[in-house]
Short mmCIF file of N, CA and C in Angstrom, two decimals:
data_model
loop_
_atom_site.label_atom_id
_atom_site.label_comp_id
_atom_site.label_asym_id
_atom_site.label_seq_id
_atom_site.Cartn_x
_atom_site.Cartn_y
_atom_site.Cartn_z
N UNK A 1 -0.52 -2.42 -10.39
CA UNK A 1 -0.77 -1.21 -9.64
C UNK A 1 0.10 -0.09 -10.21
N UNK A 2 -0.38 1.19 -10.28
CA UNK A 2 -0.02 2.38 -10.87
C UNK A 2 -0.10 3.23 -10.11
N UNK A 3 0.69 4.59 -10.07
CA UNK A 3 0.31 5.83 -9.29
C UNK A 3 -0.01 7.31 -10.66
N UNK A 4 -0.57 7.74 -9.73
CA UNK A 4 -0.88 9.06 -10.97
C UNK A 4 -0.70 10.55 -9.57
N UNK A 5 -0.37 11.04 -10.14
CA UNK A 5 0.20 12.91 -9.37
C UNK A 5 -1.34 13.43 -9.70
N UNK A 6 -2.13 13.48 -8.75
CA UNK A 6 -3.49 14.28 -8.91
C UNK A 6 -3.46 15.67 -8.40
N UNK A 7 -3.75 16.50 -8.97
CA UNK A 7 -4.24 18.02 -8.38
C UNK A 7 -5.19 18.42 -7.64
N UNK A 8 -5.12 19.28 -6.43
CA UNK A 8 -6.71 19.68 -5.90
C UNK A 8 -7.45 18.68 -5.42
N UNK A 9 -6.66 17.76 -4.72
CA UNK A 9 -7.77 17.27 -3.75
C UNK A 9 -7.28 17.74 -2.71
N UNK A 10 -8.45 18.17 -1.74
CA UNK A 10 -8.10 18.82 -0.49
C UNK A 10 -8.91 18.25 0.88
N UNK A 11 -9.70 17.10 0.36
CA UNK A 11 -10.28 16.55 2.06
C UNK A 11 -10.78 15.00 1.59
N UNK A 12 -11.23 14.33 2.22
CA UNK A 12 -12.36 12.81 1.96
C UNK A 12 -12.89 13.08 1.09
N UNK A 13 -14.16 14.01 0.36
CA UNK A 13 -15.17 14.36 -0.28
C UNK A 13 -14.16 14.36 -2.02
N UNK A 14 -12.63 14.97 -1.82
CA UNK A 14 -12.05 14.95 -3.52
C UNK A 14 -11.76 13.34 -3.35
N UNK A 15 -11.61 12.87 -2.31
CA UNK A 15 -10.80 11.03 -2.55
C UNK A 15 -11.89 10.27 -2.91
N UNK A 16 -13.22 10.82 -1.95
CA UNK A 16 -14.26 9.92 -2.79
C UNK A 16 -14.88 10.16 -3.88
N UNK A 17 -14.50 11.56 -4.88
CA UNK A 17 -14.62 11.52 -6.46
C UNK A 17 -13.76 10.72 -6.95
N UNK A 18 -12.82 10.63 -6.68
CA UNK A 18 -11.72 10.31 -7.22
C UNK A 18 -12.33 9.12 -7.29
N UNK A 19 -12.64 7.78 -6.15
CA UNK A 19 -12.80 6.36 -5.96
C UNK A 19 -13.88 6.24 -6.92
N UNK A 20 -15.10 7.17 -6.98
CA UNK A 20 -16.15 6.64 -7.59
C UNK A 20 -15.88 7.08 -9.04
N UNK A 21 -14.65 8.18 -9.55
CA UNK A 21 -14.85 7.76 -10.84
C UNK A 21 -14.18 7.09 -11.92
N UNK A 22 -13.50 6.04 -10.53
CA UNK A 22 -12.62 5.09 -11.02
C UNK A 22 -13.42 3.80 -10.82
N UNK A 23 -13.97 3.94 -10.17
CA UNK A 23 -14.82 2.68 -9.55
C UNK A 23 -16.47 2.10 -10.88
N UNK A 24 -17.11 3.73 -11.07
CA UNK A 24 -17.45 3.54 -12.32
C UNK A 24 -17.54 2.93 -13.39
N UNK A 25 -16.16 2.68 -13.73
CA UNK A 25 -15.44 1.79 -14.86
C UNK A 25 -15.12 0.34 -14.15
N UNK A 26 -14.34 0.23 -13.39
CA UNK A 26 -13.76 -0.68 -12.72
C UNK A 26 -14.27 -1.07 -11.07
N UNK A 27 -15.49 -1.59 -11.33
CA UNK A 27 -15.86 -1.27 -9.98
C UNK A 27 -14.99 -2.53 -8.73
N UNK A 28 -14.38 -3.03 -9.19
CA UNK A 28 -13.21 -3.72 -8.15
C UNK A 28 -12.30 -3.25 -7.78
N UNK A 29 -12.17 -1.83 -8.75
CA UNK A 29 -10.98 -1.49 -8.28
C UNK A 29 -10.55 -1.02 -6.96
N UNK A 30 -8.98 -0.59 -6.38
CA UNK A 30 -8.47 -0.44 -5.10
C UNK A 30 -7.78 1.04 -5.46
N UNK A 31 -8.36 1.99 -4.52
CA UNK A 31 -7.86 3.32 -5.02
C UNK A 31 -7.98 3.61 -3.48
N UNK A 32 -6.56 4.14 -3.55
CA UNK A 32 -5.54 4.85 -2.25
C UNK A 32 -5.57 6.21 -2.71
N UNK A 33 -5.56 7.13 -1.89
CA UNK A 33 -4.95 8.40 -2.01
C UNK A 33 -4.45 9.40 -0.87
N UNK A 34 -3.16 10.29 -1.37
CA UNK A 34 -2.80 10.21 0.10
C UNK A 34 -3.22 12.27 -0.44
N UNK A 35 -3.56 12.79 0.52
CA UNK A 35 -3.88 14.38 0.41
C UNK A 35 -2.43 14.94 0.09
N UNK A 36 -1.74 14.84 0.82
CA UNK A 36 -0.59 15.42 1.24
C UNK A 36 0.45 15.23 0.27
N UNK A 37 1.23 14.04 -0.15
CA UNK A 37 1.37 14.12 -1.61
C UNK A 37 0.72 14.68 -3.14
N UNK A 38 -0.74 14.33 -2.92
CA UNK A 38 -1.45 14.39 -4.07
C UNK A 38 -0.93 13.00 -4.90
N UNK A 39 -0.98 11.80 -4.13
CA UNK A 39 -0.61 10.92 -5.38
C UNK A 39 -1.82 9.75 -4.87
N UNK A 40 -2.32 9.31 -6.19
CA UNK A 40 -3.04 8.21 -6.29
C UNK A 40 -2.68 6.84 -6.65
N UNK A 41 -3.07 5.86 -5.54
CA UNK A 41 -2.30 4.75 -6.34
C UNK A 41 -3.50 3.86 -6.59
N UNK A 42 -3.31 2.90 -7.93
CA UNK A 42 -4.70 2.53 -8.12
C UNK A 42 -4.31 0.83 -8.62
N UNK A 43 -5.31 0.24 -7.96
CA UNK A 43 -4.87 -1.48 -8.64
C UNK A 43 -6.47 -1.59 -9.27
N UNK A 44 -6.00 -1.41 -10.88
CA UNK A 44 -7.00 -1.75 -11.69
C UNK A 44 -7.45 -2.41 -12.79
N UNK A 45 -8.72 -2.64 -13.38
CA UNK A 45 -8.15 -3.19 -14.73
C UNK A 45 -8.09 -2.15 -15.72
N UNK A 46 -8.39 -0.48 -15.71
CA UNK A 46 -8.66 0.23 -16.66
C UNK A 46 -6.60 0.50 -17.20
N UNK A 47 -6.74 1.03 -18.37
CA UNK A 47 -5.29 1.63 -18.19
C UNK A 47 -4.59 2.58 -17.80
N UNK A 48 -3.44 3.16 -17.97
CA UNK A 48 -3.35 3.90 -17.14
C UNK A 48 -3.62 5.70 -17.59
N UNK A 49 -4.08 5.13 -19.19
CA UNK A 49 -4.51 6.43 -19.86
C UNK A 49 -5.62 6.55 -19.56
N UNK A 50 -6.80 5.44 -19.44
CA UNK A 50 -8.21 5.83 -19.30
C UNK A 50 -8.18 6.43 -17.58
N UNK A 51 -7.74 5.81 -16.87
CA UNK A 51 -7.58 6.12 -15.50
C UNK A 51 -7.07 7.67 -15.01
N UNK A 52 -6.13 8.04 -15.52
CA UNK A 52 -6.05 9.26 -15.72
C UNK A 52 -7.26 10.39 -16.25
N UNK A 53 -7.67 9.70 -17.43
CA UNK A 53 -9.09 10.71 -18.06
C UNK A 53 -10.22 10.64 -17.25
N UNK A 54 -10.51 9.60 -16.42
CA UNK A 54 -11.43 9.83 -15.49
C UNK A 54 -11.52 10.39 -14.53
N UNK A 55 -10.39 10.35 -13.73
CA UNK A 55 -9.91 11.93 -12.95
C UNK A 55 -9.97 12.99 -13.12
N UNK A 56 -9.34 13.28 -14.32
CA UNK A 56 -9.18 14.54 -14.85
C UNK A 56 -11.19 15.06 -15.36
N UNK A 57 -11.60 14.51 -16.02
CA UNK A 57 -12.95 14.45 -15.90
C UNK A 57 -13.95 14.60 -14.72
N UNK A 58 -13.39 14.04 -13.58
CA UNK A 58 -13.74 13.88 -12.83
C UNK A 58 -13.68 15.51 -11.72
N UNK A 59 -12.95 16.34 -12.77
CA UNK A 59 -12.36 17.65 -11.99
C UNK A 59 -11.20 17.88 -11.35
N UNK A 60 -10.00 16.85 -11.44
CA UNK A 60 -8.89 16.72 -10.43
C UNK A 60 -8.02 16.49 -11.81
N UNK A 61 -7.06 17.62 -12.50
CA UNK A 61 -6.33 17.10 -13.42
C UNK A 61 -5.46 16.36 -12.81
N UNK A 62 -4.57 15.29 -13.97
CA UNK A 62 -3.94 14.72 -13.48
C UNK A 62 -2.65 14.82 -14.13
N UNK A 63 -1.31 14.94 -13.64
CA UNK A 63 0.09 15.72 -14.13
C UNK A 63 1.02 14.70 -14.39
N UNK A 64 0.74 13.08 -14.82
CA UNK A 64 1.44 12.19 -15.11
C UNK A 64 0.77 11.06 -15.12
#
């Protein structure tokens, strides 16, 4: 399990981009996110570079 600092999510609708475009790749994966931090925590098999690019792709850069 990993965390990543996401940008610009602001309700359910950015957490469930976020899930599906991690889920995409990894569809077992377990993706938490809390608004209020902006941090994602993710138990996956992608790494933690691809996981990041799919976010960020996804429209939500990601700052670590």
């Amino acid at each position: 399990m990993f965390t990543l600092k996401v940008s610009g999510m602001t309700c359910g609708g950015c957490i469930n981009a976020v899930t599906r475009a991690i889920q995409a790749q990894d569809p077992q994966a377990q993706v938490q996110a809390d608004l209020a931090t902006q941090v994602v925590s993710l138990e996956t098999k992608l790494s933690h570079e691809l996981a990041a690019q799919l976010i960020t792709e996804a429209g939500f850069p990601v700052s670590q």
